[in-house]
Amino acid sequence: MKKYSSFSDIQSDILSQKITCETLVAYYLQNIEARNAELNVFTSVYADEAKAQAKIIDEKIKNGTQGKLAGLVVGIKDVLAYQNHPLQASSKILDGFISQFTATAVQRLLNEDAIIIGRQNCDEFAMGSSNENSTYGLTRNAQDPSRVPGGSSGASAVAIQADMCLVSLGSDTGGSVRQPASFCGVVGLKPTYSRISRYGLVAYASSFDCIGIFGNNVIDVAKTLEVIAGADDFDSTVSKNDVPNYTQEILEKAPQKYKIAYIKETLENDGLSALVKEKTLSKIKSLQEAGHTVEAVDFPLLKYLLPVYYILTTAEASSNLGRYDGVRYGYRSKNVSDLKDLYVKTRSEGFGIEVQKRIILGTFVLSASYYDAYYTKAQKMRRLVKEATDKIFENYDFIVMPTTPNIAFKIGENQTDPVQMYLEDIFTVQANVVGIPAISIPNGTDENGLSVGFQIASSHFQEEKLLKFANEISN
Ligand code: GLN
């Protein structure tokens, strides 16, 4: 079977019965079989189920009763609940856990006849930037297996890169969809906070967490978003705003000339590699040549973004992860003497080092003596960052910047230097701190074919405009 890189090609061949869902599923299973042992992308492959589902959908296609996403083969990050399937957030602490219900986003895909092909590796509890912190072992970048794919949804990006499925669902709390998309040369969207229900998403930092989407192109991502976004009785924080028909917007509305800002401090940042800087500047130049206005703006708060992000997310994580105690579900330490010993041993053995570090940091910033110095201050700074960002959007349609300061780094390279690892998120966390949507699209490669990403952010609930523009300027 030929390689498909867009859902519309798949759909037209499926509807004209040139291919069937069964052959499509067999094709992806073959690709998984070929490289999964090396790259470590899928931690469960639902082969029999996907084949059976494909058969049912093929019948529906014959009768003309298929859903909107018939022929879409999807992989899901191991933080999304899928009833009667394992769910571990790549952590030992959830050893043997089976979901009792299905995440709303996953259910909506199933309702439209998408096929879930398997569960994807990630950093434990979505904490990480390299997919190296996982109870299942690290995931490799398919462009260069000696390099990381990014994280925490690294495997979800590699699944697209290595053609193991057409779309992946990941999660983005501080860049976990956009950074791996950038490292793997695919498209990755983090929508507005609350655009997609978080019901069935394992919580890391609830006021930041968003389900995000990976695809080969912006239109596939838009099509998926329009199915999974919107009000949900199971999540009281989800937005009730109508969900626009994003695909129609992209395909039918005439292109426009936009006012675009880039943050001066991002391009002056010490950690920015010469290559990423050059690629970003040349993209900006091409936007100007295409008739858009692109101007530099000051954003002196940039240096506060990572401290704000790491104080608030660790605080939220320390509380969210309190539920894993070895009593109700998941891993339980053996050889314990009393209840306290059970908690201590279970949590010490069940959580990896990075997760333990964040729980301790979060507990510290929430402790009575340090609450005001760290947690309250970070909350105030979050507000200032939001106001300063909103101010930019009073004058501009988009903010553009590199997705990451560097290309994919070597496996192990940042393991001994957590600050360097945290700096990977310097350009992605703003969107989560503020809650705005942002997308990473490919922006060329270095001389060895390693991808560079370009990030575009818009104001809250402006996904229509964002996706349309991202599609227009995609190479
Ligand atoms: N890399 C960031 C972190 O480690 C972002 C993670 C995410 O978005 N889930 O927290």
CSV table of C-alpha atoms and ligand atoms in Angstrom, one decimal:
chain,number,residue,atom,x,y,z
A,1,MET,CA,0.0,0.0,0.0
A,2,LYS,CA,1.2,3.5,-0.7
A,3,LYS,CA,2.2,5.9,2.1
A,4,TYR,CA,-0.6,8.3,2.9
A,5,SER,CA,0.2,11.6,4.5
A,6,SER,CA,-3.2,13.1,4.6
A,7,PHE,CA,-6.6,12.0,5.9
A,8,SER,CA,-8.4,13.5,2.9
A,9,ASP,CA,-6.4,11.2,0.5
A,10,ILE,CA,-7.3,8.2,2.7
A,11,GLN,CA,-10.9,9.2,2.8
A,12,SER,CA,-11.2,9.6,-0.9
A,13,ASP,CA,-9.6,6.2,-1.5
A,14,ILE,CA,-11.7,4.6,1.1
A,15,LEU,CA,-14.9,6.0,-0.1
A,16,SER,CA,-14.2,5.1,-3.7
A,17,GLN,CA,-13.3,1.6,-2.3
A,18,LYS,CA,-9.7,1.7,-3.7
A,19,ILE,CA,-8.6,0.7,-0.2
A,20,THR,CA,-10.3,-0.7,2.8
A,21,CYS,CA,-9.9,0.1,6.5
A,22,GLU,CA,-8.7,-3.4,6.9
A,23,THR,CA,-5.8,-2.9,4.5
A,24,LEU,CA,-5.1,0.4,6.1
A,25,VAL,CA,-4.9,-1.1,9.6
A,26,ALA,CA,-2.7,-4.0,8.3
A,27,TYR,CA,-0.4,-1.4,6.8
A,28,TYR,CA,0.1,0.5,10.1
A,29,LEU,CA,0.5,-2.7,12.0
A,30,GLN,CA,3.2,-3.7,9.6
A,31,ASN,CA,5.0,-0.4,10.2
A,32,ILE,CA,4.7,-0.8,13.9
A,33,GLU,CA,6.0,-4.3,13.7
A,34,ALA,CA,9.0,-3.1,11.6
A,35,ARG,CA,10.3,-0.4,13.9
A,36,ASN,CA,8.6,-0.6,17.3
A,37,ALA,CA,11.3,-2.8,18.9
A,38,GLU,CA,14.0,-0.3,18.0
A,39,LEU,CA,12.1,3.0,18.6
A,40,ASN,CA,9.9,1.9,21.5
A,41,VAL,CA,6.8,3.9,20.5
A,42,PHE,CA,3.8,1.7,21.3
A,43,THR,CA,3.6,0.1,24.7
A,44,SER,CA,0.4,-1.7,23.8
A,45,VAL,CA,-0.7,-2.5,20.2
A,46,TYR,CA,-4.4,-3.2,19.9
A,47,ALA,CA,-3.9,-5.3,16.8
A,48,ASP,CA,-6.9,-7.7,16.9
A,49,GLU,CA,-9.3,-5.1,18.1
A,50,ALA,CA,-8.2,-2.6,15.4
A,51,LYS,CA,-8.6,-5.2,12.7
A,52,ALA,CA,-12.1,-6.2,14.0
A,53,GLN,CA,-13.0,-2.5,14.2
A,54,ALA,CA,-11.8,-2.0,10.6
A,55,LYS,CA,-14.0,-4.8,9.4
A,56,ILE,CA,-17.1,-3.2,11.0
A,57,ILE,CA,-16.3,0.2,9.6
A,58,ASP,CA,-15.7,-1.3,6.1
A,59,GLU,CA,-19.2,-2.6,6.3
A,60,LYS,CA,-20.6,0.8,7.3
A,61,ILE,CA,-18.8,2.3,4.4
A,62,LYS,CA,-20.5,-0.1,2.0
A,63,ASN,CA,-23.8,1.0,3.5
A,64,GLY,CA,-22.9,4.7,3.6
A,65,THR,CA,-23.4,4.8,7.4
A,66,GLN,CA,-19.8,5.5,8.4
A,67,GLY,CA,-18.8,8.3,10.7
A,68,LYS,CA,-16.8,11.4,9.8
A,69,LEU,CA,-13.4,9.9,10.8
A,70,ALA,CA,-13.8,6.5,9.1
A,71,GLY,CA,-10.3,5.5,8.0
A,72,LEU,CA,-8.5,7.6,10.6
A,73,VAL,CA,-6.0,5.4,12.5
A,74,VAL,CA,-5.0,7.0,15.8
A,75,GLY,CA,-2.5,6.3,18.6
A,76,ILE,CA,-3.1,7.6,22.1
A,77,LYS,CA,-0.5,8.7,24.7
A,78,ASP,CA,-0.5,6.6,27.8
A,79,VAL,CA,-2.2,9.4,29.8
A,80,LEU,CA,-5.6,9.0,28.2
A,81,ALA,CA,-8.2,6.6,29.5
A,82,TYR,CA,-9.6,3.9,27.2
A,83,GLN,CA,-12.1,1.6,28.9
A,84,ASN,CA,-10.8,-1.9,29.5
A,85,HIS,CA,-7.3,-1.0,28.3
A,86,PRO,CA,-4.2,-0.5,30.3
A,87,LEU,CA,-3.4,3.0,31.5
A,88,GLN,CA,-0.1,3.7,33.3
A,89,ALA,CA,1.2,7.3,32.5
A,90,SER,CA,4.4,5.3,31.9
A,91,SER,CA,4.7,4.9,35.6
A,92,LYS,CA,5.4,1.8,37.7
A,93,ILE,CA,2.9,3.2,40.3
A,94,LEU,CA,0.1,2.4,38.0
A,95,ASP,CA,1.3,-1.2,37.3
A,96,GLY,CA,-1.5,-3.3,36.1
A,97,PHE,CA,-4.1,-0.5,36.1
A,98,ILE,CA,-7.0,-0.9,33.6
A,99,SER,CA,-9.2,2.0,32.7
A,100,GLN,CA,-12.8,1.8,33.8
A,101,PHE,CA,-14.0,4.4,31.5
A,102,THR,CA,-13.0,6.2,28.3
A,103,ALA,CA,-11.7,9.8,28.0
A,104,THR,CA,-14.2,12.1,26.3
A,105,ALA,CA,-11.7,13.0,23.5
A,106,VAL,CA,-11.1,9.3,22.8
A,107,GLN,CA,-14.8,8.5,22.9
A,108,ARG,CA,-15.6,11.2,20.4
A,109,LEU,CA,-13.0,9.8,18.0
A,110,LEU,CA,-14.5,6.3,18.4
A,111,ASN,CA,-18.0,7.7,17.9
A,112,GLU,CA,-16.9,9.0,14.5
A,113,ASP,CA,-15.3,5.7,13.5
A,114,ALA,CA,-11.7,6.5,14.1
A,115,ILE,CA,-9.7,3.4,15.0
A,116,ILE,CA,-7.4,3.3,18.1
A,117,ILE,CA,-4.4,1.3,17.2
A,118,GLY,CA,-2.5,1.4,20.5
A,119,ARG,CA,-1.1,3.2,23.5
A,120,GLN,CA,2.1,5.2,23.2
A,121,ASN,CA,5.0,5.7,25.5
A,122,CYS,CA,5.8,9.0,27.2
A,123,ASP,CA,7.6,10.6,30.1
A,124,GLU,CA,6.2,9.4,33.4
A,125,PHE,CA,3.1,11.5,34.3
A,126,ALA,CA,4.0,13.7,31.3
A,127,MET,CA,7.0,15.2,33.2
A,128,GLY,CA,9.9,15.6,30.9
A,129,SER,CA,11.2,16.9,27.6
A,130,SER,CA,12.9,13.9,26.1
A,131,ASN,CA,10.8,10.7,26.7
A,132,GLU,CA,13.7,9.3,28.7
A,133,ASN,CA,11.7,9.1,32.0
A,134,SER,CA,9.5,6.1,31.4
A,135,THR,CA,9.0,2.8,33.1
A,136,TYR,CA,8.9,1.3,29.6
A,137,GLY,CA,12.4,2.7,28.7
A,138,LEU,CA,13.2,5.6,26.4
A,139,THR,CA,11.8,6.3,22.9
A,140,ARG,CA,14.0,7.1,20.0
A,141,ASN,CA,13.7,9.7,17.3
A,142,ALA,CA,13.1,8.0,13.9
A,143,GLN,CA,15.1,10.6,12.0
A,144,ASP,CA,18.2,9.7,14.1
A,145,PRO,CA,17.7,6.9,16.7
A,146,SER,CA,20.7,8.2,18.8
A,147,ARG,CA,18.6,11.3,19.5
A,148,VAL,CA,15.6,11.9,21.7
A,149,PRO,CA,12.2,12.6,20.1
A,150,GLY,CA,11.4,15.3,22.7
A,151,GLY,CA,8.8,14.9,25.4
A,152,SER,CA,6.7,14.2,27.2
A,153,SER,CA,4.6,13.0,24.2
A,154,GLY,CA,7.7,11.9,22.4
A,155,ALA,CA,6.4,8.6,21.2
A,156,SER,CA,3.2,10.2,19.9
A,157,ALA,CA,5.3,12.3,17.6
A,158,VAL,CA,7.5,9.4,16.5
A,159,ALA,CA,4.4,7.4,15.6
A,160,ILE,CA,3.5,10.0,13.0
A,161,GLN,CA,7.1,10.4,11.9
A,162,ALA,CA,7.5,6.7,11.4
A,163,ASP,CA,4.1,6.3,9.8
A,164,MET,CA,2.7,4.0,12.5
A,165,CYS,CA,-0.6,5.9,12.6
A,166,LEU,CA,-2.0,9.0,11.0
A,167,VAL,CA,-2.9,11.1,14.1
A,168,SER,CA,-1.8,10.9,17.7
A,169,LEU,CA,-3.4,12.4,20.8
A,170,GLY,CA,-0.9,13.7,23.3
A,171,SER,CA,-1.0,16.1,26.2
A,172,ASP,CA,0.6,19.5,26.5
A,173,THR,CA,1.2,21.1,30.0
A,174,GLY,CA,4.2,23.1,29.1
A,175,GLY,CA,5.1,22.1,25.5
A,176,SER,CA,4.8,18.3,25.5
A,177,VAL,CA,3.0,18.3,22.1
A,178,ARG,CA,4.8,21.2,20.4
A,179,GLN,CA,8.4,20.3,21.4
A,180,PRO,CA,8.3,16.7,20.2
A,181,ALA,CA,6.5,17.8,17.1
A,182,SER,CA,9.3,20.2,16.4
A,183,PHE,CA,12.0,17.5,17.1
A,184,CYS,CA,10.3,15.0,14.9
A,185,GLY,CA,9.3,17.2,11.9
A,186,VAL,CA,5.5,16.9,12.3
A,187,VAL,CA,2.6,19.3,13.2
A,188,GLY,CA,1.6,19.6,16.9
A,189,LEU,CA,-1.3,21.6,18.3
A,190,LYS,CA,-2.0,22.7,21.9
A,191,PRO,CA,-5.5,24.2,21.8
A,192,THR,CA,-6.8,26.9,24.1
A,193,TYR,CA,-7.0,25.7,27.8
A,194,SER,CA,-10.5,24.2,28.3
A,195,ARG,CA,-11.2,23.8,24.5
A,196,ILE,CA,-11.0,20.0,24.9
A,197,SER,CA,-12.5,18.1,27.9
A,198,ARG,CA,-9.9,16.7,30.3
A,199,TYR,CA,-12.2,14.0,31.4
A,200,GLY,CA,-10.1,10.8,31.3
A,201,LEU,CA,-6.8,12.6,31.0
A,202,VAL,CA,-4.3,11.7,33.8
A,203,ALA,CA,-3.7,14.9,35.7
A,204,TYR,CA,-0.3,16.5,36.0
A,205,ALA,CA,-1.0,20.2,36.5
A,206,SER,CA,-4.7,20.7,36.1
A,207,SER,CA,-4.7,24.5,35.4
A,208,PHE,CA,-2.2,23.9,32.5
A,209,ASP,CA,-3.0,20.5,31.1
A,210,CYS,CA,-4.4,20.3,27.6
A,211,ILE,CA,-5.0,17.4,25.2
A,212,GLY,CA,-3.1,18.1,22.0
A,213,ILE,CA,-3.0,16.6,18.5
A,214,PHE,CA,-0.2,15.5,16.2
A,215,GLY,CA,-0.5,15.0,12.5
A,216,ASN,CA,1.4,15.2,9.2
A,217,ASN,CA,-0.4,18.4,8.3
A,218,VAL,CA,-2.6,21.2,9.8
A,219,ILE,CA,-5.8,20.0,8.1
A,220,ASP,CA,-5.6,16.5,9.8
A,221,VAL,CA,-5.1,18.2,13.1
A,222,ALA,CA,-8.0,20.6,12.5
A,223,LYS,CA,-10.3,17.7,11.5
A,224,THR,CA,-9.5,15.9,14.7
A,225,LEU,CA,-9.9,19.0,16.8
A,226,GLU,CA,-13.4,19.7,15.5
A,227,VAL,CA,-14.5,16.2,16.5
A,228,ILE,CA,-13.0,16.1,20.0
A,229,ALA,CA,-13.4,19.8,21.2
A,230,GLY,CA,-16.4,21.2,23.0
A,231,ALA,CA,-18.7,21.1,26.0
A,232,ASP,CA,-18.7,18.0,28.1
A,233,ASP,CA,-20.9,17.2,31.1
A,234,PHE,CA,-18.0,15.2,32.6
A,235,ASP,CA,-15.6,18.2,32.9
A,236,SER,CA,-16.9,21.3,34.6
A,237,THR,CA,-13.9,23.4,33.4
A,238,VAL,CA,-14.4,22.7,29.7
A,239,SER,CA,-15.5,25.7,27.6
A,240,LYS,CA,-19.1,25.7,26.3
A,241,ASN,CA,-18.1,27.9,23.3
A,242,ASP,CA,-19.3,26.6,20.0
A,243,VAL,CA,-16.8,24.5,18.1
A,244,PRO,CA,-16.2,26.0,14.6
A,245,ASN,CA,-15.8,24.0,11.5
A,246,TYR,CA,-12.1,24.5,11.4
A,247,THR,CA,-11.5,22.5,8.2
A,248,GLN,CA,-14.0,24.6,6.3
A,249,GLU,CA,-12.4,27.8,7.6
A,250,ILE,CA,-9.0,26.6,6.3
A,251,LEU,CA,-10.2,25.4,2.9
A,252,GLU,CA,-12.8,28.0,2.0
A,253,LYS,CA,-11.9,31.4,3.5
A,254,ALA,CA,-9.6,33.6,1.4
A,255,PRO,CA,-6.1,34.2,2.7
A,256,GLN,CA,-5.6,37.4,4.6
A,257,LYS,CA,-2.7,39.6,5.5
A,258,TYR,CA,-2.0,39.5,9.2
A,259,LYS,CA,-0.2,41.6,11.8
A,260,ILE,CA,2.3,39.3,13.5
A,261,ALA,CA,4.6,39.9,16.5
A,262,TYR,CA,7.8,38.2,17.4
A,263,ILE,CA,9.2,38.5,20.8
A,264,LYS,CA,12.6,40.1,20.6
A,265,GLU,CA,13.9,38.4,23.7
A,266,THR,CA,13.3,34.9,22.1
A,267,LEU,CA,15.8,35.6,19.3
A,268,GLU,CA,18.3,37.2,21.7
A,269,ASN,CA,18.2,34.3,24.1
A,270,ASP,CA,21.6,32.9,24.9
A,271,GLY,CA,20.4,29.3,24.7
A,272,LEU,CA,19.1,29.7,21.1
A,273,SER,CA,21.2,27.8,18.6
A,274,ALA,CA,22.5,29.6,15.5
A,275,LEU,CA,20.7,27.2,13.2
A,276,VAL,CA,17.3,27.7,14.9
A,277,LYS,CA,17.8,31.4,14.9
A,278,GLU,CA,18.7,31.5,11.2
A,279,LYS,CA,15.7,29.3,10.3
A,280,THR,CA,13.3,31.5,12.4
A,281,LEU,CA,14.6,34.7,10.9
A,282,SER,CA,14.3,33.4,7.4
A,283,LYS,CA,10.7,32.3,8.1
A,284,ILE,CA,9.9,35.8,9.4
A,285,LYS,CA,11.4,37.2,6.2
A,286,SER,CA,9.3,35.0,4.0
A,287,LEU,CA,6.2,36.1,5.9
A,288,GLN,CA,7.1,39.7,5.3
A,289,GLU,CA,7.7,39.0,1.6
A,290,ALA,CA,4.3,37.4,1.5
A,291,GLY,CA,2.8,40.7,2.6
A,292,HIS,CA,2.3,40.2,6.3
A,293,THR,CA,3.4,42.8,8.8
A,294,VAL,CA,5.9,41.2,11.2
A,295,GLU,CA,7.3,43.3,14.0
A,296,ALA,CA,9.5,42.8,17.0
A,297,VAL,CA,7.9,43.4,20.4
A,298,ASP,CA,9.4,43.5,23.9
A,299,PHE,CA,8.5,40.9,26.4
A,300,PRO,CA,10.8,41.4,29.4
A,301,LEU,CA,8.8,38.8,31.4
A,302,LEU,CA,10.3,36.0,29.3
A,303,LYS,CA,12.8,35.2,32.0
A,304,TYR,CA,10.0,34.6,34.6
A,305,LEU,CA,8.2,32.0,32.5
A,306,LEU,CA,10.1,28.9,33.5
A,307,PRO,CA,10.2,29.7,37.2
A,308,VAL,CA,6.4,30.4,37.2
A,309,TYR,CA,5.8,27.3,35.2
A,310,TYR,CA,7.9,25.0,37.4
A,311,ILE,CA,6.6,26.4,40.7
A,312,LEU,CA,2.9,26.2,39.8
A,313,THR,CA,3.0,22.9,37.9
A,314,THR,CA,5.0,21.1,40.7
A,315,ALA,CA,2.6,22.5,43.3
A,316,GLU,CA,-0.4,21.2,41.3
A,317,ALA,CA,1.4,17.9,40.7
A,318,SER,CA,2.2,17.3,44.3
A,319,SER,CA,-1.5,17.5,45.0
A,320,ASN,CA,-2.7,15.6,42.0
A,321,LEU,CA,-0.3,12.7,42.6
A,322,GLY,CA,-1.3,12.3,46.2
A,323,ARG,CA,-3.9,9.8,45.1
A,324,TYR,CA,-1.3,7.2,44.2
A,325,ASP,CA,-0.8,5.6,47.6
A,326,GLY,CA,-0.8,1.9,47.0
A,327,VAL,CA,-4.1,1.4,48.7
A,328,ARG,CA,-6.7,1.8,46.0
A,329,TYR,CA,-5.1,0.8,42.8
A,330,GLY,CA,-1.9,0.3,40.9
A,331,TYR,CA,1.4,-0.8,42.4
A,332,ARG,CA,1.7,-1.7,46.1
A,333,SER,CA,5.0,-2.3,47.9
A,334,LYS,CA,5.4,-5.7,49.5
A,335,ASN,CA,7.1,-6.2,52.9
A,336,VAL,CA,5.5,-3.3,54.7
A,337,SER,CA,5.1,-3.1,58.4
A,338,ASP,CA,2.3,-0.5,58.8
A,339,LEU,CA,0.2,2.0,56.9
A,340,LYS,CA,2.8,4.7,56.9
A,341,ASP,CA,5.4,2.3,55.7
A,342,LEU,CA,3.0,1.2,52.9
A,343,TYR,CA,2.7,4.8,51.7
A,344,VAL,CA,6.4,5.6,51.9
A,345,LYS,CA,7.6,2.4,50.2
A,346,THR,CA,4.9,2.3,47.6
A,347,ARG,CA,5.6,5.9,46.5
A,348,SER,CA,9.4,5.6,46.7
A,349,GLU,CA,9.4,2.4,44.6
A,350,GLY,CA,6.5,3.3,42.3
A,351,PHE,CA,7.5,6.9,41.2
A,352,GLY,CA,10.6,7.6,39.1
A,353,ILE,CA,13.2,10.1,40.2
A,354,GLU,CA,11.9,13.0,38.1
A,355,VAL,CA,8.4,12.6,39.5
A,356,GLN,CA,9.6,12.3,43.1
A,357,LYS,CA,11.7,15.5,42.6
A,358,ARG,CA,8.6,17.4,41.4
A,359,ILE,CA,6.4,16.2,44.2
A,360,ILE,CA,9.0,17.3,46.7
A,361,LEU,CA,9.4,20.7,45.0
A,362,GLY,CA,5.7,21.2,44.8
A,363,THR,CA,5.2,20.2,48.5
A,364,PHE,CA,8.0,22.7,49.4
A,365,VAL,CA,6.5,25.7,47.5
A,366,LEU,CA,3.1,24.9,49.1
A,367,SER,CA,4.5,24.5,52.6
A,368,ALA,CA,3.3,27.1,55.2
A,369,SER,CA,6.6,28.9,55.5
A,370,TYR,CA,7.3,29.2,51.8
A,371,TYR,CA,3.8,29.5,50.3
A,372,ASP,CA,3.9,33.3,49.9
A,373,ALA,CA,7.4,33.5,48.8
A,374,TYR,CA,6.9,31.0,45.9
A,375,TYR,CA,3.4,29.9,45.2
A,376,THR,CA,1.6,33.2,45.7
A,377,LYS,CA,4.3,35.1,43.9
A,378,ALA,CA,4.2,32.7,41.0
A,379,GLN,CA,0.4,33.1,40.8
A,380,LYS,CA,0.8,36.9,40.7
A,381,MET,CA,3.4,36.6,38.0
A,382,ARG,CA,1.2,34.3,36.0
A,383,ARG,CA,-1.4,37.1,36.0
A,384,LEU,CA,1.2,39.6,34.8
A,385,VAL,CA,2.3,37.3,32.0
A,386,LYS,CA,-1.3,36.8,30.9
A,387,GLU,CA,-1.9,40.6,30.9
A,388,ALA,CA,1.3,41.3,29.0
A,389,THR,CA,0.5,38.6,26.4
A,390,ASP,CA,-3.1,39.8,26.0
A,391,LYS,CA,-1.7,43.3,25.4
A,392,ILE,CA,0.3,42.0,22.5
A,393,PHE,CA,-2.9,40.5,21.0
A,394,GLU,CA,-4.6,43.9,21.1
A,395,ASN,CA,-2.3,44.9,18.3
A,396,TYR,CA,-1.4,41.6,16.6
A,397,ASP,CA,-3.1,38.5,15.3
A,398,PHE,CA,-0.2,36.1,16.1
A,399,ILE,CA,3.0,35.8,18.1
A,400,VAL,CA,5.6,33.7,16.3
A,401,MET,CA,8.8,32.2,17.7
A,402,PRO,CA,11.0,29.1,17.5
A,403,THR,CA,9.3,26.1,19.1
A,404,THR,CA,12.5,25.1,20.9
A,405,PRO,CA,15.9,26.6,21.2
A,406,ASN,CA,17.7,23.6,19.8
A,407,ILE,CA,17.1,20.6,17.5
A,408,ALA,CA,16.7,17.1,19.0
A,409,PHE,CA,19.6,16.4,21.4
A,410,LYS,CA,21.4,13.2,21.9
A,411,ILE,CA,20.0,10.6,24.3
A,412,GLY,CA,21.5,11.1,27.7
A,413,GLU,CA,22.9,14.5,26.9
A,414,ASN,CA,20.7,16.5,29.3
A,415,GLN,CA,20.1,13.8,31.8
A,416,THR,CA,22.7,15.1,34.3
A,417,ASP,CA,21.7,18.8,33.9
A,418,PRO,CA,18.0,19.3,34.9
A,419,VAL,CA,18.2,23.1,34.3
A,420,GLN,CA,19.4,22.5,30.7
A,421,MET,CA,16.5,20.1,30.3
A,422,TYR,CA,14.0,22.6,31.7
A,423,LEU,CA,15.4,25.3,29.4
A,424,GLU,CA,14.1,23.2,26.4
A,425,ASP,CA,10.6,24.5,27.3
A,426,ILE,CA,11.5,28.2,27.4
A,427,PHE,CA,9.5,29.1,24.3
A,428,THR,CA,6.6,26.7,24.8
A,429,VAL,CA,5.5,27.4,28.4
A,430,GLN,CA,4.1,30.8,27.7
A,431,ALA,CA,1.1,29.4,25.9
A,432,ASN,CA,0.3,27.2,28.9
A,433,VAL,CA,0.9,29.8,31.5
A,434,VAL,CA,-1.6,32.1,29.6
A,435,GLY,CA,-3.9,29.4,28.3
A,436,ILE,CA,-3.7,30.4,24.7
A,437,PRO,CA,-3.5,28.0,21.7
A,438,ALA,CA,-0.2,27.4,19.9
A,439,ILE,CA,1.0,25.2,17.1
A,440,SER,CA,4.3,23.9,16.0
A,441,ILE,CA,4.9,23.4,12.3
A,442,PRO,CA,8.0,22.1,10.6
A,443,ASN,CA,10.5,24.8,9.5
A,444,GLY,CA,13.2,23.0,7.6
A,445,THR,CA,16.1,20.8,8.8
A,446,ASP,CA,19.8,21.0,9.5
A,447,GLU,CA,22.3,19.5,7.0
A,448,ASN,CA,21.7,16.0,8.5
A,449,GLY,CA,17.9,16.2,8.1
A,450,LEU,CA,17.1,17.0,11.7
A,451,SER,CA,13.9,19.0,12.0
A,452,VAL,CA,13.5,22.6,13.2
A,453,GLY,CA,10.1,23.8,14.4
A,454,PHE,CA,8.3,27.2,14.1
A,455,GLN,CA,5.7,28.1,16.7
A,456,ILE,CA,2.6,30.3,16.2
A,457,ALA,CA,0.3,31.4,19.0
A,458,SER,CA,-2.9,33.3,18.9
A,459,SER,CA,-5.3,34.7,21.4
A,460,HIS,CA,-7.8,32.5,23.3
A,461,PHE,CA,-10.2,30.5,21.2
A,462,GLN,CA,-8.7,31.8,17.9
A,463,GLU,CA,-8.0,28.3,16.6
A,464,GLU,CA,-9.8,29.0,13.4
A,465,LYS,CA,-7.5,31.8,12.5
A,466,LEU,CA,-4.4,30.0,13.9
A,467,LEU,CA,-5.0,26.8,12.0
A,468,LYS,CA,-5.8,28.6,8.8
A,469,PHE,CA,-2.6,30.7,9.0
A,470,ALA,CA,-0.5,27.7,10.0
A,471,ASN,CA,-1.8,25.8,7.0
A,472,GLU,CA,-1.1,28.7,4.6
A,473,ILE,CA,2.5,29.0,5.7
A,474,SER,CA,3.3,25.3,6.0
A,475,ASN,CA,6.0,24.3,3.5
B,1,GLN,N1,8.7,19.5,29.5
B,1,GLN,C1,7.8,20.1,30.3
B,1,GLN,C2,7.8,19.4,31.7
B,1,GLN,O1,8.6,18.6,31.9
B,1,GLN,C3,6.4,20.0,29.7
B,1,GLN,C4,5.7,18.8,30.0
B,1,GLN,C5,4.3,18.7,29.4
B,1,GLN,O2,3.9,19.6,28.7
B,1,GLN,N2,3.6,17.7,29.8
B,1,GLN,O3,7.1,19.7,32.5
